[in-house]
PDB file of C-alpha atoms in Angstrom:
ATOM      1  CA  UNK A   1      38.215  20.498  11.207  1.00 43.00           C
ATOM      2  CA  UNK A   2      34.713  19.155  11.853  1.00 48.00           C
ATOM      3  CA  UNK A   3      31.965  18.445   9.360  1.00 47.00           C
ATOM      4  CA  UNK A   4      30.119  21.531  10.602  1.00 46.00           C
ATOM      5  CA  UNK A   5      33.196  23.718  10.014  1.00 51.00           C
ATOM      6  CA  UNK A   6      33.581  22.221   6.523  1.00 52.00           C
ATOM      7  CA  UNK A   7      29.980  23.076   5.709  1.00 47.00           C
ATOM      8  CA  UNK A   8      30.323  26.663   6.830  1.00 44.00           C
ATOM      9  CA  UNK A   9      33.580  27.065   4.909  1.00 53.00           C
ATOM     10  CA  UNK A  10      32.055  25.542   1.756  1.00 47.00           C
ATOM     11  CA  UNK A  11      28.897  27.648   2.005  1.00 46.00           C
ATOM     12  CA  UNK A  12      30.938  30.824   2.409  1.00 47.00           C
ATOM     13  CA  UNK A  13      33.110  29.938  -0.605  1.00 52.00           C
ATOM     14  CA  UNK A  14      30.143  29.900  -2.962  1.00 52.00           C
ATOM     15  CA  UNK A  15      27.113  32.101  -3.322  1.00 64.00           C
ATOM     16  CA  UNK A  16      25.108  29.297  -4.923  1.00 84.00           C
ATOM     17  CA  UNK A  17      24.156  25.988  -3.359  1.00 87.00           C
ATOM     18  CA  UNK A  18      24.598  23.187  -5.886  1.00 90.00           C
ATOM     19  CA  UNK A  19      23.978  19.464  -5.932  1.00 82.00           C
ATOM     20  CA  UNK A  20      27.724  18.851  -6.039  1.00 86.00           C
ATOM     21  CA  UNK A  21      28.235  20.881  -2.867  1.00 88.00           C
ATOM     22  CA  UNK A  22      25.365  19.132  -1.101  1.00 86.00           C
ATOM     23  CA  UNK A  23      26.621  15.660  -2.059  1.00 86.00           C
ATOM     24  CA  UNK A  24      30.131  16.676  -1.016  1.00 85.00           C
ATOM     25  CA  UNK A  25      28.771  17.504   2.443  1.00 87.00           C
ATOM     26  CA  UNK A  26      26.958  14.189   2.597  1.00 83.00           C
ATOM     27  CA  UNK A  27      30.115  12.260   1.689  1.00 84.00           C
ATOM     28  CA  UNK A  28      31.777  13.669   4.792  1.00 85.00           C
ATOM     29  CA  UNK A  29      28.965  12.585   7.106  1.00 84.00           C
ATOM     30  CA  UNK A  30      28.925   9.265   8.964  1.00 83.00           C
ATOM     31  CA  UNK A  31      26.014   7.677   7.085  1.00 81.00           C
ATOM     32  CA  UNK A  32      25.219   4.038   7.899  1.00 80.00           C
ATOM     33  CA  UNK A  33      25.878   1.529   5.132  1.00 78.00           C
ATOM     34  CA  UNK A  34      22.746   0.423   3.311  1.00 77.00           C
ATOM     35  CA  UNK A  35      21.192   3.877   3.507  1.00 79.00           C
ATOM     36  CA  UNK A  36      19.835   5.378   0.310  1.00 80.00           C
ATOM     37  CA  UNK A  37      20.546   9.089  -0.033  1.00 82.00           C
ATOM     38  CA  UNK A  38      19.058  11.459  -2.558  1.00 82.00           C
ATOM     39  CA  UNK A  39      18.206  15.105  -2.901  1.00 83.00           C
ATOM     40  CA  UNK A  40      14.694  15.977  -4.028  1.00 91.00           C
ATOM     41  CA  UNK A  41      13.890  19.637  -4.533  1.00 88.00           C
ATOM     42  CA  UNK A  42      16.862  20.652  -2.395  1.00 88.00           C
ATOM     43  CA  UNK A  43      15.780  18.424   0.513  1.00 84.00           C
ATOM     44  CA  UNK A  44      17.995  15.549   1.625  1.00 86.00           C
ATOM     45  CA  UNK A  45      16.307  12.187   2.124  1.00 84.00           C
ATOM     46  CA  UNK A  46      17.967   9.212   3.766  1.00 81.00           C
ATOM     47  CA  UNK A  47      16.204   5.897   4.068  1.00 81.00           C
ATOM     48  CA  UNK A  48      17.487   2.448   5.019  1.00 79.00           C
ATOM     49  CA  UNK A  49      17.037  -0.224   2.363  1.00 77.00           C
ATOM     50  CA  UNK A  50      14.609  -2.972   3.331  1.00 82.00           C
ATOM     51  CA  UNK A  51      14.769  -6.535   2.068  1.00 88.00           C
ATOM     52  CA  UNK A  52      11.357  -6.167   0.376  1.00 93.00           C
ATOM     53  CA  UNK A  53      12.685  -3.118  -1.437  1.00 92.00           C
ATOM     54  CA  UNK A  54      15.792  -4.987  -2.597  1.00 94.00           C
ATOM     55  CA  UNK A  55      13.823  -8.015  -3.808  1.00 97.00           C
ATOM     56  CA  UNK A  56      11.609  -5.899  -6.079  1.00 97.00           C
ATOM     57  CA  UNK A  57      14.563  -3.901  -7.423  1.00 97.00           C
ATOM     58  CA  UNK A  58      16.486  -7.095  -8.142  1.00 97.00           C
ATOM     59  CA  UNK A  59      13.485  -8.684  -9.859  1.00 98.00           C
ATOM     60  CA  UNK A  60      12.978  -5.632 -12.104  1.00 98.00           C
ATOM     61  CA  UNK A  61      16.694  -5.547 -12.980  1.00 98.00           C
ATOM     62  CA  UNK A  62      16.689  -9.252 -13.838  1.00 97.00           C
ATOM     63  CA  UNK A  63      13.753  -8.809 -16.182  1.00 98.00           C
ATOM     64  CA  UNK A  64      15.289  -5.737 -17.823  1.00 98.00           C
ATOM     65  CA  UNK A  65      18.416  -7.771 -18.610  1.00 97.00           C
ATOM     66  CA  UNK A  66      16.463  -9.367 -21.478  1.00 94.00           C
ATOM     67  CA  UNK A  67      16.421  -5.922 -23.089  1.00 95.00           C
ATOM     68  CA  UNK A  68      19.444  -4.059 -21.668  1.00 97.00           C
ATOM     69  CA  UNK A  69      23.076  -5.045 -21.153  1.00 96.00           C
ATOM     70  CA  UNK A  70      24.351  -4.692 -17.588  1.00 95.00           C
ATOM     71  CA  UNK A  71      26.402  -1.582 -18.417  1.00 94.00           C
ATOM     72  CA  UNK A  72      23.228   0.355 -19.337  1.00 96.00           C
ATOM     73  CA  UNK A  73      21.412  -0.392 -16.062  1.00 97.00           C
ATOM     74  CA  UNK A  74      21.857   1.438 -12.787  1.00 95.00           C
ATOM     75  CA  UNK A  75      20.495   1.229  -9.250  1.00 95.00           C
ATOM     76  CA  UNK A  76      20.954   3.838  -6.527  1.00 91.00           C
ATOM     77  CA  UNK A  77      23.331   5.818  -8.731  1.00 92.00           C
ATOM     78  CA  UNK A  78      23.103   9.604  -8.769  1.00 94.00           C
ATOM     79  CA  UNK A  79      21.450  11.116 -11.828  1.00 96.00           C
ATOM     80  CA  UNK A  80      20.649  14.836 -11.813  1.00 95.00           C
ATOM     81  CA  UNK A  81      17.171  15.664 -13.116  1.00 97.00           C
ATOM     82  CA  UNK A  82      15.516  18.965 -14.088  1.00 95.00           C
ATOM     83  CA  UNK A  83      14.095  21.127 -11.351  1.00 91.00           C
ATOM     84  CA  UNK A  84      15.548  22.737  -8.260  1.00 92.00           C
ATOM     85  CA  UNK A  85      18.382  20.597  -6.829  1.00 93.00           C
ATOM     86  CA  UNK A  86      17.170  17.155  -7.955  1.00 93.00           C
ATOM     87  CA  UNK A  87      19.933  14.579  -7.503  1.00 93.00           C
ATOM     88  CA  UNK A  88      18.042  11.283  -7.538  1.00 95.00           C
ATOM     89  CA  UNK A  89      19.322   7.795  -6.778  1.00 92.00           C
ATOM     90  CA  UNK A  90      16.728   5.940  -8.854  1.00 95.00           C
ATOM     91  CA  UNK A  91      15.974   2.430  -7.651  1.00 96.00           C
ATOM     92  CA  UNK A  92      16.317   1.270 -11.265  1.00 98.00           C
ATOM     93  CA  UNK A  93      17.334   3.280 -14.321  1.00 98.00           C
ATOM     94  CA  UNK A  94      17.971   2.120 -17.872  1.00 98.00           C
ATOM     95  CA  UNK A  95      19.784   4.318 -20.355  1.00 97.00           C
ATOM     96  CA  UNK A  96      19.714   4.399 -24.144  1.00 96.00           C
ATOM     97  CA  UNK A  97      22.273   2.610 -26.275  1.00 93.00           C
ATOM     98  CA  UNK A  98      23.738   5.916 -27.502  1.00 88.00           C
ATOM     99  CA  UNK A  99      24.379   7.075 -23.912  1.00 90.00           C
ATOM    100  CA  UNK A 100      27.651   8.518 -22.756  1.00 87.00           C
ATOM    101  CA  UNK A 101      28.460   9.744 -19.285  1.00 91.00           C
ATOM    102  CA  UNK A 102      29.050  13.438 -18.685  1.00 90.00           C
ATOM    103  CA  UNK A 103      32.380  15.023 -17.756  1.00 91.00           C
ATOM    104  CA  UNK A 104      31.818  14.044 -14.102  1.00 90.00           C
ATOM    105  CA  UNK A 105      31.227  10.387 -15.003  1.00 89.00           C
ATOM    106  CA  UNK A 106      27.446  10.479 -14.466  1.00 92.00           C
ATOM    107  CA  UNK A 107      24.602   9.369 -16.700  1.00 95.00           C
ATOM    108  CA  UNK A 108      22.691  12.260 -18.226  1.00 96.00           C
ATOM    109  CA  UNK A 109      18.937  12.430 -17.593  1.00 96.00           C
ATOM    110  CA  UNK A 110      18.409  12.975 -21.333  1.00 96.00           C
ATOM    111  CA  UNK A 111      19.531   9.377 -21.943  1.00 97.00           C
ATOM    112  CA  UNK A 112      17.269   7.706 -19.363  1.00 98.00           C
ATOM    113  CA  UNK A 113      14.666   5.490 -21.051  1.00 97.00           C
ATOM    114  CA  UNK A 114      13.152   3.813 -17.996  1.00 98.00           C
ATOM    115  CA  UNK A 115      12.955   4.487 -14.280  1.00 98.00           C
ATOM    116  CA  UNK A 116      11.469   2.342 -11.524  1.00 98.00           C
ATOM    117  CA  UNK A 117      10.958   3.447  -7.944  1.00 97.00           C
ATOM    118  CA  UNK A 118       9.997   1.086  -5.145  1.00 96.00           C
ATOM    119  CA  UNK A 119       7.968   2.995  -2.593  1.00 94.00           C
ATOM    120  CA  UNK A 120       9.180   3.381   0.995  1.00 90.00           C
ATOM    121  CA  UNK A 121       6.807   4.669   3.659  1.00 87.00           C
ATOM    122  CA  UNK A 122       8.946   7.661   4.575  1.00 85.00           C
ATOM    123  CA  UNK A 123       9.572   8.847   1.009  1.00 87.00           C
ATOM    124  CA  UNK A 124       6.400   7.706  -0.815  1.00 92.00           C
ATOM    125  CA  UNK A 125       5.296  11.296  -1.425  1.00 93.00           C
ATOM    126  CA  UNK A 126       8.473  11.888  -3.468  1.00 94.00           C
ATOM    127  CA  UNK A 127       7.832   8.958  -5.820  1.00 95.00           C
ATOM    128  CA  UNK A 128       4.239   9.976  -6.503  1.00 97.00           C
ATOM    129  CA  UNK A 129       4.934  13.732  -6.493  1.00 96.00           C
ATOM    130  CA  UNK A 130       8.128  15.674  -7.274  1.00 96.00           C
ATOM    131  CA  UNK A 131      10.061  12.725  -8.699  1.00 97.00           C
ATOM    132  CA  UNK A 132       7.200  11.800 -11.040  1.00 98.00           C
ATOM    133  CA  UNK A 133       7.054  15.433 -12.175  1.00 97.00           C
ATOM    134  CA  UNK A 134      10.829  15.614 -12.689  1.00 97.00           C
ATOM    135  CA  UNK A 135      10.789  12.389 -14.735  1.00 98.00           C
ATOM    136  CA  UNK A 136       7.962  13.754 -16.895  1.00 98.00           C
ATOM    137  CA  UNK A 137       9.757  17.088 -17.385  1.00 98.00           C
ATOM    138  CA  UNK A 138      12.903  15.101 -18.330  1.00 98.00           C
ATOM    139  CA  UNK A 139      10.739  13.159 -20.815  1.00 98.00           C
ATOM    140  CA  UNK A 140      11.633   9.766 -19.342  1.00 98.00           C
ATOM    141  CA  UNK A 141       9.373   7.637 -21.572  1.00 98.00           C
ATOM    142  CA  UNK A 142       8.518   4.952 -19.007  1.00 98.00           C
ATOM    143  CA  UNK A 143       8.221   5.423 -15.227  1.00 98.00           C
ATOM    144  CA  UNK A 144       7.191   2.515 -13.010  1.00 98.00           C
ATOM    145  CA  UNK A 145       6.215   2.757  -9.349  1.00 98.00           C
ATOM    146  CA  UNK A 146       6.133  -0.509  -7.417  1.00 98.00           C
ATOM    147  CA  UNK A 147       4.235   0.033  -4.166  1.00 98.00           C
ATOM    148  CA  UNK A 148       4.565  -2.915  -1.758  1.00 97.00           C
ATOM    149  CA  UNK A 149       2.146  -1.256   0.706  1.00 96.00           C
ATOM    150  CA  UNK A 150      -0.654  -1.097  -1.866  1.00 96.00           C
ATOM    151  CA  UNK A 151       0.508  -4.299  -3.565  1.00 97.00           C
ATOM    152  CA  UNK A 152       0.319  -2.473  -6.912  1.00 98.00           C
ATOM    153  CA  UNK A 153       2.443  -1.250  -9.792  1.00 98.00           C
ATOM    154  CA  UNK A 154       1.684   2.050 -11.485  1.00 98.00           C
ATOM    155  CA  UNK A 155       3.054   2.546 -14.982  1.00 98.00           C
ATOM    156  CA  UNK A 156       3.338   6.073 -16.362  1.00 98.00           C
ATOM    157  CA  UNK A 157       4.059   6.702 -20.053  1.00 98.00           C
ATOM    158  CA  UNK A 158       3.777   9.402 -22.707  1.00 97.00           C
ATOM    159  CA  UNK A 159       5.337  12.404 -20.944  1.00 98.00           C
ATOM    160  CA  UNK A 160       4.035  15.707 -22.263  1.00 97.00           C
ATOM    161  CA  UNK A 161       4.288  19.240 -20.866  1.00 96.00           C
ATOM    162  CA  UNK A 162       5.689  18.063 -17.516  1.00 95.00           C
ATOM    163  CA  UNK A 163       3.207  15.279 -16.806  1.00 97.00           C
ATOM    164  CA  UNK A 164       2.437  11.737 -17.870  1.00 98.00           C
ATOM    165  CA  UNK A 165      -0.617  11.355 -20.077  1.00 97.00           C
ATOM    166  CA  UNK A 166      -1.043   7.578 -19.735  1.00 97.00           C
ATOM    167  CA  UNK A 167      -1.274   5.550 -16.519  1.00 97.00           C
ATOM    168  CA  UNK A 168      -1.814   1.844 -15.965  1.00 97.00           C
ATOM    169  CA  UNK A 169      -2.229   0.270 -12.516  1.00 98.00           C
ATOM    170  CA  UNK A 170      -2.039  -3.456 -11.829  1.00 98.00           C
ATOM    171  CA  UNK A 171      -2.018  -5.520  -8.643  1.00 98.00           C
ATOM    172  CA  UNK A 172       1.045  -7.541  -7.731  1.00 98.00           C
ATOM    173  CA  UNK A 173       0.665 -10.924  -9.382  1.00 98.00           C
ATOM    174  CA  UNK A 174      -0.601  -9.472 -12.677  1.00 98.00           C
ATOM    175  CA  UNK A 175       1.674  -8.623 -15.602  1.00 98.00           C
ATOM    176  CA  UNK A 176       2.645  -5.036 -16.416  1.00 98.00           C
ATOM    177  CA  UNK A 177       2.288  -4.785 -20.174  1.00 97.00           C
ATOM    178  CA  UNK A 178       5.029  -2.549 -21.566  1.00 97.00           C
ATOM    179  CA  UNK A 179       4.981  -4.097 -25.046  1.00 96.00           C
ATOM    180  CA  UNK A 180       3.600  -0.878 -26.538  1.00 95.00           C
ATOM    181  CA  UNK A 181       6.621   1.082 -25.234  1.00 95.00           C
ATOM    182  CA  UNK A 182      10.173   0.991 -26.588  1.00 93.00           C
ATOM    183  CA  UNK A 183      10.946  -1.603 -23.865  1.00 95.00           C
ATOM    184  CA  UNK A 184       8.793  -4.143 -25.709  1.00 95.00           C
ATOM    185  CA  UNK A 185       8.498  -6.395 -22.678  1.00 96.00           C
ATOM    186  CA  UNK A 186       6.012  -7.649 -20.137  1.00 97.00           C
ATOM    187  CA  UNK A 187       7.055  -7.256 -16.506  1.00 98.00           C
ATOM    188  CA  UNK A 188       6.060 -10.170 -14.277  1.00 98.00           C
ATOM    189  CA  UNK A 189       5.108  -9.127 -10.739  1.00 98.00           C
ATOM    190  CA  UNK A 190       4.074 -12.499  -9.312  1.00 97.00           C
ATOM    191  CA  UNK A 191       7.192 -12.632  -7.095  1.00 96.00           C
ATOM    192  CA  UNK A 192       6.986  -9.036  -5.865  1.00 97.00           C
ATOM    193  CA  UNK A 193       6.665  -9.153  -2.042  1.00 96.00           C
ATOM    194  CA  UNK A 194       4.225  -6.966  -0.122  1.00 94.00           C
ATOM    195  CA  UNK A 195       4.857  -4.983   3.062  1.00 88.00           C
TER     196      UNK A 195
END
């Protein structure tokens, strides 16, 4: 049986398209290693990881380790968020101490305290648009966008009614002050590379 046959069979077996079905299809596809896959608003996005991307993610994770144990941090791990078919693979996610995984072994969006996305050219609109909205609807208290093309970080806090009320933008090289959030830390960006 081919992947195409599997898809048709799976689609016919269910009247409703779900994230689980879509990810099941993707698992059967020959996707190159090092490719990030996520579903945003029912659309599948695949993008290869760049070294610049990895360096920023790694730097953010290292700095978060002063506040979070390793088992409460995630990178490129599926977390389902509110909205139509939103299965995100956040570049960085930190979950609350009280967090427990759901029956499928996934972190629940209700427990996410921090998300960081490093912008890629092909998927930049997602980070600034539907993902930002989904994080605000989910009441993720702190959302950070690191944009190596602009050479800036954008910090969004205080989610209310599906949007973030507060925004702070700083150029790479300056500190991102998150001491007024529950993170109580200052993120150094002096080693963030630009594209």
